[in-house]
Coordinates of C-alpha atoms in Angstrom, one line a residue:
M288 CA -23.8 -2.9 40.4
N289 CA -21.1 -1.3 42.4
L290 CA -20.4 -3.6 45.3
R291 CA -17.1 -3.4 47.1
S292 CA -17.4 -7.1 47.7
V293 CA -20.2 -9.7 47.8
A294 CA -19.4 -9.9 51.5
V295 CA -21.2 -6.5 51.9
G296 CA -24.4 -8.2 50.9
L297 CA -23.8 -11.1 53.2
S298 CA -22.2 -9.5 56.3
A299 CA -25.5 -9.6 58.2
L300 CA -25.5 -13.4 58.2
M301 CA -26.0 -14.5 61.8
L302 CA -27.7 -17.7 60.9
F303 CA -26.9 -20.5 63.3
S304 CA -27.2 -21.4 66.9
A305 CA -25.4 -24.0 68.9
G306 CA -27.1 -27.3 69.7
A307 CA -26.5 -31.0 69.8
Q308 CA -27.2 -33.0 66.6
A309 CA -30.0 -35.4 67.4
R310 CA -29.5 -39.0 66.3
S311 CA -32.2 -40.7 64.4
L312 CA -33.2 -44.3 63.6
F313 CA -31.2 -43.9 60.3
D314 CA -28.0 -43.5 62.3
I315 CA -28.6 -47.0 63.7
V316 CA -30.3 -48.9 60.9
R317 CA -28.5 -48.5 57.6
V318 CA -30.7 -48.1 54.6
P319 CA -29.1 -49.3 51.3
L320 CA -28.1 -46.4 49.0
E321 CA -29.9 -46.0 45.7
H322 CA -26.7 -46.9 43.7
E323 CA -26.3 -50.1 45.8
L324 CA -29.8 -51.2 44.8
H325 CA -29.0 -50.3 41.1
I326 CA -32.1 -48.2 40.8
N327 CA -32.0 -45.1 38.6
T328 CA -34.8 -42.7 39.0
Y329 CA -33.4 -40.0 36.8
S330 CA -32.3 -39.4 33.2
P331 CA -29.0 -37.5 32.4
D332 CA -30.8 -36.1 29.3
D333 CA -33.5 -34.5 31.5
P334 CA -31.7 -32.5 34.3
I335 CA -34.9 -31.6 36.2
S336 CA -35.4 -35.3 36.8
L337 CA -32.2 -35.2 39.0
Y338 CA -34.2 -33.3 41.6
S339 CA -37.1 -34.4 43.8
A340 CA -40.3 -32.4 43.9
K341 CA -39.1 -30.9 47.2
Q342 CA -35.7 -30.0 45.8
Q343 CA -37.4 -28.2 42.9
Q344 CA -38.8 -25.7 45.4
P345 CA -36.6 -22.5 46.1
T346 CA -36.2 -23.2 49.8
F347 CA -33.8 -25.0 52.0
D348 CA -36.5 -27.3 53.4
A349 CA -35.1 -30.3 51.5
C350 CA -31.5 -29.8 52.7
A351 CA -31.7 -28.2 56.2
D352 CA -29.5 -31.1 57.5
S353 CA -26.6 -29.8 55.4
F354 CA -26.3 -26.9 57.9
P355 CA -24.9 -26.9 61.4
D356 CA -27.8 -27.4 63.9
E357 CA -30.1 -27.7 60.8
K358 CA -30.5 -24.0 60.6
P359 CA -30.2 -22.8 57.0
F360 CA -29.5 -19.3 55.7
D361 CA -32.3 -16.8 56.0
L362 CA -32.7 -15.4 52.5
E363 CA -34.5 -12.3 53.9
R364 CA -31.2 -11.2 55.4
I365 CA -29.4 -11.3 52.1
S366 CA -29.1 -8.2 50.0
V367 CA -31.9 -8.1 47.4
K368 CA -29.4 -6.7 44.9
L369 CA -27.9 -10.2 44.8
K370 CA -31.3 -11.8 44.0
P371 CA -30.7 -14.7 46.3
M372 CA -32.2 -18.1 45.8
A373 CA -32.1 -21.4 47.8
L374 CA -31.2 -24.6 46.0
C375 CA -31.1 -28.1 47.5
S376 CA -29.2 -31.2 46.2
D377 CA -28.7 -34.6 47.7
S378 CA -25.4 -33.8 49.3
F379 CA -25.1 -30.0 49.4
A380 CA -27.0 -26.8 49.7
V381 CA -26.5 -23.7 47.6
L382 CA -27.1 -20.0 48.4
Y383 CA -27.3 -18.9 44.8
S384 CA -27.3 -15.4 43.3
Q385 CA -29.2 -14.6 40.2
A386 CA -27.2 -11.4 39.9
S387 CA -23.7 -13.0 39.8
K388 CA -25.2 -16.2 38.2
T389 CA -23.0 -18.2 40.6
P390 CA -23.3 -19.7 44.1
L391 CA -22.5 -17.3 46.9
V392 CA -22.0 -20.1 49.5
V393 CA -22.2 -23.9 49.1
V394 CA -22.6 -25.9 52.2
E395 CA -21.8 -29.6 52.7
R396 CA -22.1 -31.9 55.7
L397 CA -19.3 -34.4 55.5
N398 CA -18.2 -37.3 57.7
A399 CA -16.1 -40.4 57.3
A400 CA -19.1 -42.5 56.2
V401 CA -20.1 -40.1 53.4
L402 CA -16.5 -40.1 52.1
R403 CA -16.4 -43.9 52.2
D404 CA -19.5 -43.9 49.9
A405 CA -17.9 -41.3 47.7
K406 CA -14.7 -43.1 47.2
G407 CA -14.5 -44.6 43.7
E408 CA -17.7 -43.0 42.5
E409 CA -17.4 -42.4 38.8
R410 CA -17.0 -38.8 37.7
T411 CA -19.5 -37.9 35.0
N412 CA -18.2 -34.5 33.7
D413 CA -21.7 -33.8 32.4
F414 CA -22.1 -30.1 33.1
Y415 CA -25.5 -28.5 32.6
P416 CA -27.4 -25.3 33.4
D417 CA -29.6 -25.7 36.5
P418 CA -33.2 -26.0 35.2
R419 CA -34.6 -24.8 38.5
I420 CA -33.2 -21.3 37.9
P421 CA -35.0 -18.8 35.6
K422 CA -32.9 -18.4 32.4
S423 CA -32.5 -14.7 33.2
G424 CA -30.7 -15.6 36.4
R425 CA -28.4 -18.5 35.4
A426 CA -25.2 -19.3 33.7
E427 CA -25.3 -21.4 30.5
L428 CA -22.6 -23.8 29.1
S429 CA -21.9 -21.2 26.3
D430 CA -20.8 -18.7 28.9
Y431 CA -17.8 -20.8 29.7
R432 CA -17.0 -22.0 26.2
G433 CA -13.8 -20.6 24.7
Q434 CA -12.7 -18.9 27.9
V435 CA -8.9 -19.0 28.2
Q436 CA -7.5 -20.6 31.4
T437 CA -11.0 -20.7 33.0
D438 CA -12.6 -23.8 34.5
R439 CA -16.1 -24.5 35.7
G440 CA -14.9 -24.7 39.2
H441 CA -16.9 -26.9 41.6
Q442 CA -17.7 -25.5 45.0
A443 CA -19.0 -28.7 46.4
P444 CA -16.4 -31.1 44.9
A445 CA -17.4 -34.0 42.7
A446 CA -15.1 -36.2 44.8
D447 CA -17.4 -35.6 47.8
S448 CA -20.4 -37.1 46.0
P449 CA -21.6 -40.3 47.8
S450 CA -23.9 -41.6 45.0
P451 CA -24.4 -41.5 41.2
K452 CA -27.2 -38.9 41.5
A453 CA -25.3 -36.7 43.9
M454 CA -22.4 -36.9 41.5
A455 CA -24.6 -35.8 38.6
Q456 CA -26.0 -33.0 40.7
S457 CA -22.6 -31.7 41.5
F458 CA -22.1 -30.8 37.8
A459 CA -24.9 -28.2 37.8
L460 CA -23.6 -24.8 36.9
S461 CA -25.3 -23.5 40.1
N462 CA -22.4 -25.3 41.8
M463 CA -19.7 -23.6 39.7
V464 CA -17.8 -20.4 39.5
P465 CA -15.4 -19.3 36.8
Q466 CA -12.1 -20.4 38.3
N467 CA -8.5 -20.0 37.1
S468 CA -7.6 -23.4 35.6
I469 CA -4.2 -23.8 37.3
N470 CA -5.8 -22.7 40.6
N471 CA -8.6 -25.2 40.2
R472 CA -6.5 -28.2 39.2
K473 CA -3.6 -27.7 41.5
I474 CA -3.9 -25.5 44.5
W475 CA -7.6 -25.8 45.1
S476 CA -7.4 -29.5 44.6
V477 CA -4.9 -29.7 47.4
V478 CA -7.3 -27.7 49.7
E479 CA -10.2 -30.1 48.9
K480 CA -8.0 -33.1 49.6
D481 CA -6.8 -31.6 52.9
V482 CA -10.4 -31.2 54.0
R483 CA -11.3 -34.8 53.1
K484 CA -8.2 -36.0 55.0
F485 CA -9.3 -34.2 58.1
T486 CA -12.9 -35.3 57.8
Q487 CA -11.9 -39.0 57.5
R488 CA -10.1 -38.6 60.9
A489 CA -12.8 -36.5 62.6
G490 CA -15.1 -38.0 65.1
G491 CA -18.3 -36.8 63.5
D492 CA -19.8 -34.2 61.2
V493 CA -17.7 -31.6 59.5
F494 CA -19.5 -28.7 57.8
V495 CA -17.8 -27.1 54.8
F496 CA -18.7 -23.7 53.4
T497 CA -17.2 -22.8 50.0
G498 CA -17.7 -19.8 47.9
P499 CA -16.5 -16.9 45.8
I500 CA -15.5 -13.3 46.8
F501 CA -16.2 -10.6 44.2
D502 CA -14.0 -7.7 45.1
E503 CA -14.5 -4.3 43.4
G504 CA -13.4 -4.4 39.8
H505 CA -14.1 -8.2 39.2
S506 CA -14.7 -9.2 35.6
T507 CA -17.4 -11.2 33.9
I508 CA -17.5 -13.9 31.3
G509 CA -20.0 -14.9 28.6
A510 CA -23.2 -13.4 27.2
N511 CA -24.9 -13.7 30.5
K512 CA -22.1 -11.8 32.3
V513 CA -21.2 -14.5 34.9
W514 CA -19.2 -12.9 37.7
V515 CA -15.6 -14.0 38.0
P516 CA -14.4 -14.1 41.6
T517 CA -11.3 -12.4 42.7
R518 CA -10.8 -14.8 45.6
L519 CA -12.2 -18.1 46.8
F520 CA -12.8 -19.3 50.4
K521 CA -13.4 -22.6 52.1
L522 CA -14.5 -22.5 55.7
V523 CA -14.4 -25.8 57.8
Y524 CA -16.3 -26.3 61.0
D525 CA -15.8 -29.5 63.1
A526 CA -19.0 -29.9 65.0
T527 CA -17.4 -32.3 67.5
S528 CA -14.3 -30.3 68.5
Q529 CA -16.0 -26.9 67.7
R530 CA -12.9 -25.9 65.8
A531 CA -13.1 -23.7 62.7
W532 CA -10.6 -22.6 60.1
A533 CA -10.6 -21.3 56.6
Y534 CA -8.6 -21.0 53.4
I535 CA -8.8 -17.7 51.5
L536 CA -7.0 -17.8 48.2
P537 CA -6.8 -15.5 45.1
N538 CA -8.5 -16.9 42.0
A539 CA -5.2 -17.1 40.2
E540 CA -2.1 -19.2 39.8
T541 CA -0.8 -19.1 43.3
R542 CA 0.7 -21.1 46.1
I543 CA -1.2 -22.7 49.0
E544 CA -1.3 -20.7 52.2
R545 CA -1.8 -21.8 55.8
P546 CA -5.5 -21.7 56.8
V547 CA -6.6 -18.8 59.0
D548 CA -8.7 -18.9 62.2
Y549 CA -12.4 -18.1 62.2
E550 CA -12.0 -14.6 63.6
T551 CA -9.5 -13.7 60.8
F552 CA -11.9 -15.2 58.2
V553 CA -14.8 -13.0 59.5
N554 CA -12.6 -9.9 59.6
T555 CA -11.2 -10.5 56.1
T556 CA -14.5 -11.4 54.4
G557 CA -17.2 -9.9 56.5
L558 CA -19.0 -13.3 56.4
H559 CA -20.4 -14.4 59.8
L560 CA -21.3 -17.9 58.4
L561 CA -21.2 -19.7 61.8
G562 CA -23.4 -17.1 63.6
N563 CA -23.6 -18.0 67.3
L564 CA -22.1 -21.5 67.0
P565 CA -19.4 -22.0 69.6
V566 CA -15.9 -21.9 68.1
S567 CA -13.2 -23.2 70.5
G568 CA -10.1 -23.0 68.3
S569 CA -8.5 -23.5 64.9
I570 CA -6.2 -26.0 63.3
S571 CA -3.0 -25.9 61.2
R572 CA -2.9 -27.3 57.7
S573 CA -3.1 -31.1 57.8

């Protein structure tokens, strides 16, 4: 496949519209979380049990609330060459590619309450191939085994997981890209921490879009030829202040750079991920 960048296949994304987030009864009456009740409804030895029947369907119906204005990506507007697929988890949504065998965009809805629940959640490190994806379109653990200076890089960070099940789901390979080890453990870790610091101070929901960019000439790993990104991005949208900014960093040992505004992000990547949502400004690195 000769793609100049995966952004070519996604550049038509105009997927969201502005609108106030409706409050529900659950914003007022707090329902105990599953881990607070000490109830486990899944088995780590059977990954499909991590997902509800609705989450096992290849649609965004089970996680529309992960997107601004609850308007998910329209798969019909994604290049068929990328073989797109919708995947839902408890705390994030994945626009997945069965061509690259990686996520294209992972979306999280974060806020201070979510991060309070996530704080102290035990990291499992139990990686697994996503059982919802046909074997012909997914990465396997063997693809990453023995790769020098290559991590299974989370797109939705494990540290954002507000429950044991969400933590377990975050280790699906459908949430991973082959990432330079130093980048993942140092620079990208700082980016993730910066986003959490901002979210903890924000007045409401913060939507985070994370994904790879595959520029022409990108490499692959493993028998399943999992695409290795040349760059990574993290776009942040504060729904309350309507500010947006993004990090775009090479997938290599590098130094952190100041975030760019949304217009620069779109011009650099071709990704119109916020569609028609109002964007009133940007922010400097916190």
